[in-house]
Coordinates of N, CA and C in Angstrom, one line a residue:
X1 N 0.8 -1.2 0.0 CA 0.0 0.0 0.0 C 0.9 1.2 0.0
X2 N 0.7 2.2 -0.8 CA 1.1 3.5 -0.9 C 1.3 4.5 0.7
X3 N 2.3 4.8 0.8 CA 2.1 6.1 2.1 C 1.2 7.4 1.6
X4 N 0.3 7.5 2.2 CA -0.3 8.6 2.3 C -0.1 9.8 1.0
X5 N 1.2 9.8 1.8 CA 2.0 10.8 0.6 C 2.1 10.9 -0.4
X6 N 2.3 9.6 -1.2 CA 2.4 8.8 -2.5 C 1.3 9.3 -3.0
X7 N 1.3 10.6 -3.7 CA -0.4 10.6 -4.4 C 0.1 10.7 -6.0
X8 N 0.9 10.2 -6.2 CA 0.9 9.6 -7.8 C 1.4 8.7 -8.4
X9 N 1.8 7.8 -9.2 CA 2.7 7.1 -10.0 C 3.6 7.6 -11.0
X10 N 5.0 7.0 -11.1 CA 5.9 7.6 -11.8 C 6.1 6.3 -12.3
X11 N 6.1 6.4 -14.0 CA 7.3 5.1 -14.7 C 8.0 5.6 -15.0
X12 N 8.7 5.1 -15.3 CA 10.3 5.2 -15.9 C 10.8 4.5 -17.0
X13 N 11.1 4.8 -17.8 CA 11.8 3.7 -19.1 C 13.0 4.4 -19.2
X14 N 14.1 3.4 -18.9 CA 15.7 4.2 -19.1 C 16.1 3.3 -20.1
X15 N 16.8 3.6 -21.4 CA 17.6 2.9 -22.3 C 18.9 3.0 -22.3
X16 N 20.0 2.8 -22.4 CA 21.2 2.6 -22.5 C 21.8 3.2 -23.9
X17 N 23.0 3.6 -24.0 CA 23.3 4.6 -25.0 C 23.3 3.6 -26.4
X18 N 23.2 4.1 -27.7 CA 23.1 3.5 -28.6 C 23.9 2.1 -29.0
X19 N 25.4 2.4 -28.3 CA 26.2 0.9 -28.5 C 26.3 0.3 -27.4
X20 N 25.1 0.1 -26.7 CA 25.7 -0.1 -24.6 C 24.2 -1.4 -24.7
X21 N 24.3 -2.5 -23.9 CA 23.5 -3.1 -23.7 C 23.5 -2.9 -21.8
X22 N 22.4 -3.5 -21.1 CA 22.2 -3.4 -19.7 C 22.5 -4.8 -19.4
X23 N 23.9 -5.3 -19.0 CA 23.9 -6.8 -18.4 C 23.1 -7.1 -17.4
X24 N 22.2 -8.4 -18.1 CA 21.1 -8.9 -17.1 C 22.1 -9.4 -15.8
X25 N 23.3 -9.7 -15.8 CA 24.2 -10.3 -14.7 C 24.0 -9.4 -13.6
X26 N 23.5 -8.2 -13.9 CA 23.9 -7.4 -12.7 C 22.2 -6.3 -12.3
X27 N 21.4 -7.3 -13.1 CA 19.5 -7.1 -12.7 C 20.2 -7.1 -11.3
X28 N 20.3 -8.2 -10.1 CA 20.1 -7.7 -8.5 C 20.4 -6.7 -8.5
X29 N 21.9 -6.5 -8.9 CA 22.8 -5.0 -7.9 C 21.6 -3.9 -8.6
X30 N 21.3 -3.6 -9.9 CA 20.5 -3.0 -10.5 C 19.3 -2.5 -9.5
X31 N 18.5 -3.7 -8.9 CA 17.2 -3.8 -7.9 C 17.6 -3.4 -6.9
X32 N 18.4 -3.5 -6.7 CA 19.2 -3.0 -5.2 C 19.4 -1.4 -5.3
X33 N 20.2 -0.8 -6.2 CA 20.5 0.3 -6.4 C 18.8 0.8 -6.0
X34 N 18.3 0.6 -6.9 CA 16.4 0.7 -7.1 C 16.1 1.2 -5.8
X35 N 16.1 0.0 -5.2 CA 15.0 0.2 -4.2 C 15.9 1.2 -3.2
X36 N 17.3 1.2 -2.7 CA 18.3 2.3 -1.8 C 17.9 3.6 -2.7
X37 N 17.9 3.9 -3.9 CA 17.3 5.1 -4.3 C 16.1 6.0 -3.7
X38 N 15.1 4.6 -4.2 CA 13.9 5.3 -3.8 C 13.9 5.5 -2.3
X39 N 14.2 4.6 -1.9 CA 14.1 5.3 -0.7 C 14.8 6.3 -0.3
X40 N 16.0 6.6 -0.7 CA 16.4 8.4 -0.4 C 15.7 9.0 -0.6
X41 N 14.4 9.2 -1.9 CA 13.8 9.7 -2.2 C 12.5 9.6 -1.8
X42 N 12.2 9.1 -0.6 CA 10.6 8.5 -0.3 C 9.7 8.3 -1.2
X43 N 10.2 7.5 -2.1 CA 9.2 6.5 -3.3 C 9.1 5.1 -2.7
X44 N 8.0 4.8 -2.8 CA 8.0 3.2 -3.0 C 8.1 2.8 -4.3
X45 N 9.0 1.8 -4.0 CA 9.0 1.2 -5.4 C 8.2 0.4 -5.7
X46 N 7.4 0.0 -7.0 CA 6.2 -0.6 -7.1 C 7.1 -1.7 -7.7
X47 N 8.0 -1.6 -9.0 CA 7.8 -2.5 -9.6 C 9.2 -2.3 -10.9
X48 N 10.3 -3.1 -11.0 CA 11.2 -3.1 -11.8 C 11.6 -4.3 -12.6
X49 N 11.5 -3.8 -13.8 CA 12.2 -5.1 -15.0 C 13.3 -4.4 -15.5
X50 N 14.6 -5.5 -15.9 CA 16.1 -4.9 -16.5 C 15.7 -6.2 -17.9
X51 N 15.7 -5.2 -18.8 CA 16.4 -5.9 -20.2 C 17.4 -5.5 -20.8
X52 N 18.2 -6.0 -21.5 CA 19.4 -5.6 -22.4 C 19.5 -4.4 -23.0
X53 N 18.0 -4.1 -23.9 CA 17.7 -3.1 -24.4 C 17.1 -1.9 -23.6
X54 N 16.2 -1.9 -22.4 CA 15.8 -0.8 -21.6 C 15.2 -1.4 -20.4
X55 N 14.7 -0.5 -19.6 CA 14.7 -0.9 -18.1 C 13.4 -0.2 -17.6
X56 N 12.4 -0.8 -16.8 CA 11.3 0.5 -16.3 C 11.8 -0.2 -15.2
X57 N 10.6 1.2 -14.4 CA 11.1 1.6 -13.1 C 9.5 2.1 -12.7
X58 N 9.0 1.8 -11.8 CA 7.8 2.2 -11.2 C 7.8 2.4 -9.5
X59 N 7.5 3.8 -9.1 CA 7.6 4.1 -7.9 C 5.7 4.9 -7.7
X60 N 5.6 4.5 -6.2 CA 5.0 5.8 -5.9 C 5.2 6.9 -5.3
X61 N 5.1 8.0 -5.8 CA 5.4 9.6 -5.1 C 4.8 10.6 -4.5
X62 N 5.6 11.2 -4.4 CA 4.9 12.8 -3.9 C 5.0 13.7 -4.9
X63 N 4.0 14.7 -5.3 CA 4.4 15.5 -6.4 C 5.6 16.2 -6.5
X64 N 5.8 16.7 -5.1 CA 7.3 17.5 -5.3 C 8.5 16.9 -5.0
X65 N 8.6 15.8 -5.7 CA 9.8 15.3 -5.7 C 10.6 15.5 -7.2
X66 N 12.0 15.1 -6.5 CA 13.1 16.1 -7.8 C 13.3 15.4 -8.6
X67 N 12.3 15.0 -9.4 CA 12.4 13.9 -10.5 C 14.3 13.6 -11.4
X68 N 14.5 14.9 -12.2 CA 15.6 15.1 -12.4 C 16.6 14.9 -11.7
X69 N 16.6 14.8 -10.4 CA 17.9 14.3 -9.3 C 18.1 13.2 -9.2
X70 N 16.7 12.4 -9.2 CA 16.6 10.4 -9.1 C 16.9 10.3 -10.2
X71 N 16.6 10.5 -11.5 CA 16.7 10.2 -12.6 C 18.6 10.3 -12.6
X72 N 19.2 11.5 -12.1 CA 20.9 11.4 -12.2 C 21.3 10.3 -11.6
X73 N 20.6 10.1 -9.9 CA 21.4 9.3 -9.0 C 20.9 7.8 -9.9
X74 N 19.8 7.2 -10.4 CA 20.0 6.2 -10.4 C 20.8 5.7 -11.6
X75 N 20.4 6.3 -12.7 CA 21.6 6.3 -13.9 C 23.3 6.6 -13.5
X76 N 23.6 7.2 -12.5 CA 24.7 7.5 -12.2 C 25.4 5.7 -11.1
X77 N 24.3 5.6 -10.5 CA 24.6 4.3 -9.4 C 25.1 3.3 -10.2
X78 N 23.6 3.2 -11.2 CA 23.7 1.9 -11.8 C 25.0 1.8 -12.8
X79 N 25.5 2.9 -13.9 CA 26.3 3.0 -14.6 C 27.5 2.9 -13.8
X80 N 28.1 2.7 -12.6 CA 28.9 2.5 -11.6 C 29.1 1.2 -11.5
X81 N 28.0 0.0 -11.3 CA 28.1 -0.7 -11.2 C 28.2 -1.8 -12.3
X82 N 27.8 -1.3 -13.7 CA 27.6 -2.1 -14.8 C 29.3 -1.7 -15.7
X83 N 30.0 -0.6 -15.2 CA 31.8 -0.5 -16.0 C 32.3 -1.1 -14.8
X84 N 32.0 -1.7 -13.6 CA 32.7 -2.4 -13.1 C 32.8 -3.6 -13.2
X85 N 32.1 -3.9 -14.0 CA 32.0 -5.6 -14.5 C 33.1 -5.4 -16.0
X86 N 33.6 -4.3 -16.3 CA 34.8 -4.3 -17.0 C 34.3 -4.6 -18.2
X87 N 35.3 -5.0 -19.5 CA 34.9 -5.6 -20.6 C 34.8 -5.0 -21.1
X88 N 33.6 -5.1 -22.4 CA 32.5 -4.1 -22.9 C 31.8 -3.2 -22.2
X89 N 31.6 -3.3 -20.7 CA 30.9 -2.6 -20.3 C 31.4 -1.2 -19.5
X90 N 33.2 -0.9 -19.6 CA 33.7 0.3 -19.0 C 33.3 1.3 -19.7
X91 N 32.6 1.5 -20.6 CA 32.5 2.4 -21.4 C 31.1 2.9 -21.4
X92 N 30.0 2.1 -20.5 CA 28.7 2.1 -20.5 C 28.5 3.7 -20.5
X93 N 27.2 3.8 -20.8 CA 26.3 5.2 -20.8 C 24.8 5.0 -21.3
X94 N 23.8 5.7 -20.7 CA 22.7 5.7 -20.7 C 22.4 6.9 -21.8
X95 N 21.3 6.5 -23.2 CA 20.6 7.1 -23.7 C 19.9 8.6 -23.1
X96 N 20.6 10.0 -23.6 CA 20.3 11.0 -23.1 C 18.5 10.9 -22.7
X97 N 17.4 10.3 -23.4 CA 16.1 10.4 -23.2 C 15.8 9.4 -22.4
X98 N 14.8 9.7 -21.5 CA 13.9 9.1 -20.2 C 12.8 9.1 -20.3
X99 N 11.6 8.1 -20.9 CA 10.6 8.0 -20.8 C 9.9 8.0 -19.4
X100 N 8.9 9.0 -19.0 CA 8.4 9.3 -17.9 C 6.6 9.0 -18.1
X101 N 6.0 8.3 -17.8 CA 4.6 8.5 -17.7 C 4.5 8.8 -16.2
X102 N 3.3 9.4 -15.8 CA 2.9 9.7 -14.9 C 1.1 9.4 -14.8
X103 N 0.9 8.8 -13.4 CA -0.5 8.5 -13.9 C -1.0 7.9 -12.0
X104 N -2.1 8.3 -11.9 CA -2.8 7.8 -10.4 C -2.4 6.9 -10.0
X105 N -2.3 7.2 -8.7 CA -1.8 6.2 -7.8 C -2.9 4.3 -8.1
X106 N -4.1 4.7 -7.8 CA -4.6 3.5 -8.3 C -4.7 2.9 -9.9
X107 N -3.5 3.2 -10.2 CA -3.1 3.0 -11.8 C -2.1 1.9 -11.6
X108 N -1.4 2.1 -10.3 CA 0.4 1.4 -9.9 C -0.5 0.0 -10.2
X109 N -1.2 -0.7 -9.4 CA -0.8 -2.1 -9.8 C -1.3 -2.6 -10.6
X110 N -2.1 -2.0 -12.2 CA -2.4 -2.6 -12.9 C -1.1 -2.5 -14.1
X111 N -0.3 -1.1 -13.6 CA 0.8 -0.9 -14.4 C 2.0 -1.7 -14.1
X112 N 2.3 -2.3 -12.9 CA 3.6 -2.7 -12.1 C 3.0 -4.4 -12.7
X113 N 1.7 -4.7 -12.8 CA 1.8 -6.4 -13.5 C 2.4 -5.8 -14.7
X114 N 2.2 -5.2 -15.5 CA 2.9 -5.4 -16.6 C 4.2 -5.1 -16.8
X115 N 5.1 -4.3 -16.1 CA 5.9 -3.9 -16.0 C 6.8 -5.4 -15.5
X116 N 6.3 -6.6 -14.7 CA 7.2 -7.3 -14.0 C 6.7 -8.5 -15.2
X117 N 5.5 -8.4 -16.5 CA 5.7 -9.2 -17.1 C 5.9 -9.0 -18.5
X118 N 7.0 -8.0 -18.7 CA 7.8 -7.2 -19.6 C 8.3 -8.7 -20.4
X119 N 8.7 -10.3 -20.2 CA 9.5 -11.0 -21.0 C 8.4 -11.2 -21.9
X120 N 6.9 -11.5 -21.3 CA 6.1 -12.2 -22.2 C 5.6 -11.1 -23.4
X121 N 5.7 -9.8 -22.9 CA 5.1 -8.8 -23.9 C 6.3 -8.6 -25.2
X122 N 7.3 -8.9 -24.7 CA 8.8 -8.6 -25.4 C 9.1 -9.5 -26.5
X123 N 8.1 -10.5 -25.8 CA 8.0 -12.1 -26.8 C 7.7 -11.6 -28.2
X124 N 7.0 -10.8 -28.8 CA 6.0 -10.4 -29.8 C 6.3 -9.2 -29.9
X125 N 6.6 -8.3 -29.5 CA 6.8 -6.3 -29.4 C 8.2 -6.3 -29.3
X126 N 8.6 -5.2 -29.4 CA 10.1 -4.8 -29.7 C 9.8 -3.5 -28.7
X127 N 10.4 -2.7 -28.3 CA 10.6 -1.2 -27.4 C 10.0 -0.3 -28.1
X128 N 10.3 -0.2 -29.4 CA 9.0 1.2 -30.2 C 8.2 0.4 -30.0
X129 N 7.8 -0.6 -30.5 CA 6.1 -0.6 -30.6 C 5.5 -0.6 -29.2
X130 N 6.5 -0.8 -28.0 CA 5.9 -0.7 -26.7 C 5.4 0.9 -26.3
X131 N 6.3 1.5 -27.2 CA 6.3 3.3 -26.6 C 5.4 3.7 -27.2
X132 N 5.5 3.4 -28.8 CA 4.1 3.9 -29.5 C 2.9 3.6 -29.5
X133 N 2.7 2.5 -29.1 CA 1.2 1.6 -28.9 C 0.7 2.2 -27.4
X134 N 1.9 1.5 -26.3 CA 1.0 1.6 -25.3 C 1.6 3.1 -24.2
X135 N 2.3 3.8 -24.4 CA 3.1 4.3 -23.6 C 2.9 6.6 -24.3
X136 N 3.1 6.4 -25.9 CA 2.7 7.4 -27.1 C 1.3 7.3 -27.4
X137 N 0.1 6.6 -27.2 CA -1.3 6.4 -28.3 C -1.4 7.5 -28.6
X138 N -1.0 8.4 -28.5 CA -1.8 9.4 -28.8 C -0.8 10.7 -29.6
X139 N 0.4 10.1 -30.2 CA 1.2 10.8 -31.2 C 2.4 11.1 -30.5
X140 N 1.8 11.9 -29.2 CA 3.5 12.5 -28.9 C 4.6 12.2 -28.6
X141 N 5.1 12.7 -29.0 CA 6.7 12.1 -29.0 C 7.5 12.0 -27.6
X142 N 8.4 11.9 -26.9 CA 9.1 11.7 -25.3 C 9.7 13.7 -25.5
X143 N 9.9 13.7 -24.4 CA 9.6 15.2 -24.3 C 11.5 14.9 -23.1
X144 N 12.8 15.8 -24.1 CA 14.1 15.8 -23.3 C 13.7 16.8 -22.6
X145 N 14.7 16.5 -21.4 CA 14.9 18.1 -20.7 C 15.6 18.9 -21.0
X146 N 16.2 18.7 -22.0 CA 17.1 19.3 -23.0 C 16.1 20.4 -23.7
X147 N 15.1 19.9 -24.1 CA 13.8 20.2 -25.0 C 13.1 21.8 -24.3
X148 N 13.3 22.3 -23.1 CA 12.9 23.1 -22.6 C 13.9 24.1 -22.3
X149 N 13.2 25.4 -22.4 CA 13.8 26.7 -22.6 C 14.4 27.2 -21.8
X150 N 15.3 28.4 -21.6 CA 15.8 28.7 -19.8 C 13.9 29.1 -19.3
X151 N 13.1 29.3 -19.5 CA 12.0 29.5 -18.6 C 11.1 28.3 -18.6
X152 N 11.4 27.8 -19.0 CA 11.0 26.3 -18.5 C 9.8 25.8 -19.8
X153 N 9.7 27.0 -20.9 CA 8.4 26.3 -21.5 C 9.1 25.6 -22.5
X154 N 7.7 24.6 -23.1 CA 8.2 23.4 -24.1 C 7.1 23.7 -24.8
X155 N 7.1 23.9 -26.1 CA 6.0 23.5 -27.4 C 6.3 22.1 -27.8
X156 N 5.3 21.3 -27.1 CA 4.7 19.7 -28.3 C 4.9 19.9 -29.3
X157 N 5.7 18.7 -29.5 CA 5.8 18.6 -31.4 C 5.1 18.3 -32.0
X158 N 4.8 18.8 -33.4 CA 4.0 18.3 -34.1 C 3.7 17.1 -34.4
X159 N 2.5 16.1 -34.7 CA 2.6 14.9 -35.0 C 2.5 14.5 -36.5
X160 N 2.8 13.2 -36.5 CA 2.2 13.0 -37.7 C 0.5 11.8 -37.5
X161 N 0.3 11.9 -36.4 CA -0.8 11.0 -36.2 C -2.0 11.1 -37.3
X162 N -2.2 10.1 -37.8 CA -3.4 9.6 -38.5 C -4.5 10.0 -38.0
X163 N -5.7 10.8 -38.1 CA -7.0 11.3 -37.4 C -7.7 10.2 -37.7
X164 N -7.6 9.3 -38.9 CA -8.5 8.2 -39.0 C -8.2 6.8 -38.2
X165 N -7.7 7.0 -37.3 CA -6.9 5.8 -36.3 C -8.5 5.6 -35.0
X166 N -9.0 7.1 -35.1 CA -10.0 7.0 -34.1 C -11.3 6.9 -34.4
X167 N -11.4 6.7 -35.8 CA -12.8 6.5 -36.5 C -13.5 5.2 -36.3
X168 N -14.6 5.2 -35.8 CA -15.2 3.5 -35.7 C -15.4 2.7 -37.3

């Protein structure tokens, strides 16, 4: 059950830089990092899957928390732990973009089953079709923080969405 405080849900989708995979060898330390985060942060964590290709992350929150700060420390932890396994992986780095949804607390556990049954959906879907189907329906694109101005505004990008997608 959520604390009190927790009055929303946060996902997360982190991907790894374009030549970087996420070694599943180090999903615990990964879970670990996870849950010691959130809790600096007084999140509960609802719900984490690590794939090769990208990773969610489901907590519950408080609105004013410093989204941008967790998003450094846990990309910063984990990337700590995954060049220490050496190899291919000293060179690791996380894809500048962070898919964020945000959505009601009584949203978390119909979102965290799917999130922990990420192999069987992965079976059949690839990562875009996950973002654009179930994560984008509705055209827009992931919004960088890069993407916003020194006063903080952002103009949505245009789409190219089909208007006939919603016709019966």
């Amino acid at each position: 059950m959520l604390k009190p405080s927790h009055s929303l849900g946060i996902h997360f989708i982190f991907k790894p830089g374009a030549e970087h995979r996420i070694p599943l060898a180090a999903a615990k330390s990964i879970n670990s990092i996870a849950e010691q985060s959130s809790a600096m942060f007084s999140l509960a964590l609802k719900a984490l899957n690590v794939r090769e290709d990208h990773m969610h992350m489901l907590v519950g929150a408080a609105p004013e928390i410093d989204t941008a700060a967790f998003i450094e420390m846990v990309q910063r932890e984990i990337s700590s732990v995954v060049k220490a396994l050496g190899g291919p992986f000293r060179s690791f780095d996380w894809d500048p973009s962070v898919h964020i949804t945000l959505l009601p607390p009584w949203h978390l556990d119909i979102l965290a089953a799917f999130v922990r049954d990420q192999d069987t959906y992965h079976a059949t879907h690839t990562l875009e079709q996950e973002l654009q189907e179930i994560f984008q329906p509705n055209g827009y694109e992931s919004v960088l923080l890069d993407d916003f101005d020194d006063e903080d505004n952002y103009e949505l990008p245009r789409t190219t969405m089909d208007p006939k997608r919603f016709v019966n």
